[in-house]
Amino acid sequence: MKQLLMVLAVVAAITAGIVFFVIRDSAAASKRQSAEAQTIGFVATPTRWWDGEENQDGHTLTFSFVDAANGVHTQTMEEVTWYDPAKTYKVCYNPQDPRDWRLYSSEHVCGS
């Protein structure tokens, strides 16, 4: 019984560490991505793919955004399962490196 509790404690500690680092990295990325741009030509194409276990339904998202210093960037995101056609989206990006970007719903505050 004591060994089982030790194993559970180790697994819990490892899981907590992973969650901590993922959240910390996500928060750091969000702070870096302080500039925002509207999506241009946003197209969501329904698609289906095999994930190795079962078929998944989702979308391929294609859009562009303009950053004042470097111009137009065209992006394609494949196998997206979280897209909601009822929402509008914008891009938050790092002004020093526009390759560091993320697509958010329009309510999100960039840099937060």
C-alpha positions as a LaTeX table, in Angstrom:
\begin{tabular}{lrrr}
\hline
Residue & $x$ (\AA) & $y$ (\AA) & $z$ (\AA) \\
\hline
Met1 & 0.00 & 0.00 & 0.00 \\
Lys2 & 2.85 & 2.35 & 0.85 \\
Gln3 & 4.44 & 1.74 & $-2.57$ \\
Leu4 & 1.15 & 2.51 & $-4.33$ \\
Leu5 & 0.90 & 5.82 & $-2.49$ \\
Met6 & 4.49 & 6.66 & $-3.43$ \\
Val7 & 3.83 & 5.87 & $-7.10$ \\
Leu8 & 0.67 & 7.99 & $-7.04$ \\
Ala9 & 2.57 & 10.87 & $-5.42$ \\
Val10 & 5.32 & 10.70 & $-8.05$ \\
Val11 & 2.76 & 10.60 & $-10.89$ \\
Ala12 & 0.88 & 13.54 & $-9.37$ \\
Ala13 & 4.09 & 15.56 & $-9.00$ \\
Ile14 & 5.13 & 14.88 & $-12.60$ \\
Thr15 & 1.65 & 15.79 & $-13.88$ \\
Ala16 & 1.62 & 19.01 & $-11.84$ \\
Gly17 & 5.06 & 19.93 & $-13.19$ \\
Ile18 & 3.97 & 19.38 & $-16.79$ \\
Val19 & 0.81 & 21.45 & $-16.29$ \\
Phe20 & 2.82 & 24.24 & $-14.64$ \\
Phe21 & 5.32 & 24.47 & $-17.51$ \\
Val22 & 2.62 & 24.36 & $-20.20$ \\
Ile23 & 0.65 & 27.15 & $-18.53$ \\
Arg24 & 3.80 & 29.20 & $-17.95$ \\
Asp25 & 4.85 & 28.83 & $-21.60$ \\
Ser26 & 1.37 & 29.76 & $-22.82$ \\
Ala27 & 1.30 & 32.85 & $-20.60$ \\
Ala28 & 4.75 & 33.92 & $-21.81$ \\
Ala29 & 3.70 & 33.51 & $-25.45$ \\
Ser30 & 0.56 & 35.54 & $-24.83$ \\
Lys31 & 2.59 & 38.39 & $-23.29$ \\
Arg32 & 5.05 & 38.40 & $-26.23$ \\
Gln33 & 2.19 & 38.51 & $-28.74$ \\
Ser34 & 1.17 & 42.05 & $-27.85$ \\
Ala35 & 0.34 & 43.37 & $-31.34$ \\
Glu36 & $-2.94$ & 42.52 & $-33.03$ \\
Ala37 & $-4.17$ & 42.31 & $-36.60$ \\
Gln38 & $-7.49$ & 41.47 & $-38.18$ \\
Thr39 & $-7.70$ & 38.36 & $-40.30$ \\
Ile40 & $-8.06$ & 39.00 & $-44.02$ \\
Gly41 & $-9.75$ & 36.54 & $-46.37$ \\
Phe42 & $-10.57$ & 34.11 & $-43.55$ \\
Val43 & $-11.74$ & 30.77 & $-45.02$ \\
Ala44 & $-12.70$ & 27.72 & $-42.95$ \\
Thr45 & $-12.85$ & 24.56 & $-45.07$ \\
Pro46 & $-14.48$ & 21.51 & $-43.42$ \\
Thr47 & $-12.20$ & 18.48 & $-43.47$ \\
Arg48 & $-11.87$ & 14.97 & $-42.05$ \\
Trp49 & $-8.65$ & 13.16 & $-41.18$ \\
Trp50 & $-7.48$ & 9.96 & $-39.53$ \\
Asp51 & $-5.67$ & 10.59 & $-36.24$ \\
Gly52 & $-4.32$ & 7.05 & $-35.92$ \\
Glu53 & $-7.28$ & 5.81 & $-33.88$ \\
Glu54 & $-10.40$ & 7.26 & $-35.50$ \\
Asn55 & $-11.68$ & 9.80 & $-38.00$ \\
Gln56 & $-11.69$ & 13.39 & $-36.78$ \\
Asp57 & $-13.86$ & 16.19 & $-38.16$ \\
Gly58 & $-12.62$ & 19.75 & $-38.17$ \\
His59 & $-11.47$ & 22.55 & $-40.42$ \\
Thr60 & $-8.53$ & 23.89 & $-42.36$ \\
Leu61 & $-8.25$ & 27.63 & $-41.67$ \\
Thr62 & $-6.64$ & 29.90 & $-44.25$ \\
Phe63 & $-6.18$ & 33.63 & $-43.71$ \\
Ser64 & $-3.76$ & 36.52 & $-43.96$ \\
Phe65 & $-2.82$ & 39.32 & $-41.60$ \\
Val66 & $-0.80$ & 42.50 & $-42.01$ \\
Asp67 & 1.91 & 43.58 & $-39.62$ \\
Ala68 & 2.98 & 47.21 & $-40.04$ \\
Ala69 & 6.73 & 46.49 & $-40.15$ \\
Asn70 & 6.88 & 43.39 & $-42.35$ \\
Gly71 & 3.75 & 43.38 & $-44.52$ \\
Val72 & 1.35 & 40.56 & $-45.32$ \\
His73 & 1.60 & 37.07 & $-43.82$ \\
Thr74 & $-0.53$ & 34.22 & $-45.19$ \\
Gln75 & $-1.22$ & 31.33 & $-42.84$ \\
Thr76 & $-2.87$ & 27.91 & $-43.05$ \\
Met77 & $-3.85$ & 25.92 & $-39.99$ \\
Glu78 & $-4.76$ & 22.28 & $-40.65$ \\
Glu79 & $-6.73$ & 19.78 & $-38.56$ \\
Val80 & $-8.36$ & 22.40 & $-36.33$ \\
Thr81 & $-11.08$ & 20.97 & $-34.09$ \\
Trp82 & $-11.87$ & 24.08 & $-32.00$ \\
Tyr83 & $-13.08$ & 26.43 & $-34.77$ \\
Asp84 & $-16.52$ & 27.99 & $-34.13$ \\
Pro85 & $-18.20$ & 29.59 & $-37.18$ \\
Ala86 & $-20.26$ & 31.84 & $-34.87$ \\
Lys87 & $-17.10$ & 33.65 & $-33.66$ \\
Thr88 & $-14.81$ & 36.13 & $-35.36$ \\
Tyr89 & $-11.06$ & 35.78 & $-35.02$ \\
Lys90 & $-7.98$ & 37.98 & $-34.93$ \\
Val91 & $-4.23$ & 37.40 & $-34.81$ \\
Cys92 & $-2.02$ & 38.34 & $-31.89$ \\
Tyr93 & 1.65 & 38.44 & $-32.84$ \\
Asn94 & 5.05 & 39.41 & $-31.50$ \\
Pro95 & 6.00 & 42.77 & $-33.09$ \\
Gln96 & 9.71 & 41.78 & $-33.02$ \\
Asp97 & 9.01 & 38.40 & $-34.68$ \\
Pro98 & 5.73 & 38.19 & $-36.64$ \\
Arg99 & 6.33 & 34.45 & $-37.12$ \\
Asp100 & 5.41 & 34.19 & $-33.41$ \\
Trp101 & 1.62 & 34.47 & $-33.72$ \\
Arg102 & $-1.57$ & 32.85 & $-32.50$ \\
Leu103 & $-5.18$ & 33.00 & $-33.64$ \\
Tyr104 & $-7.66$ & 34.12 & $-30.96$ \\
Ser105 & $-11.34$ & 35.00 & $-30.83$ \\
Ser106 & $-11.88$ & 38.72 & $-31.32$ \\
Glu107 & $-12.69$ & 39.21 & $-27.60$ \\
His108 & $-9.17$ & 38.23 & $-26.52$ \\
Val109 & $-6.88$ & 41.07 & $-25.40$ \\
Cys110 & $-3.47$ & 40.69 & $-27.07$ \\
Gly111 & $-0.53$ & 40.83 & $-24.69$ \\
Ser112 & $-2.52$ & 39.64 & $-21.71$ \\
\hline
\end{tabular}
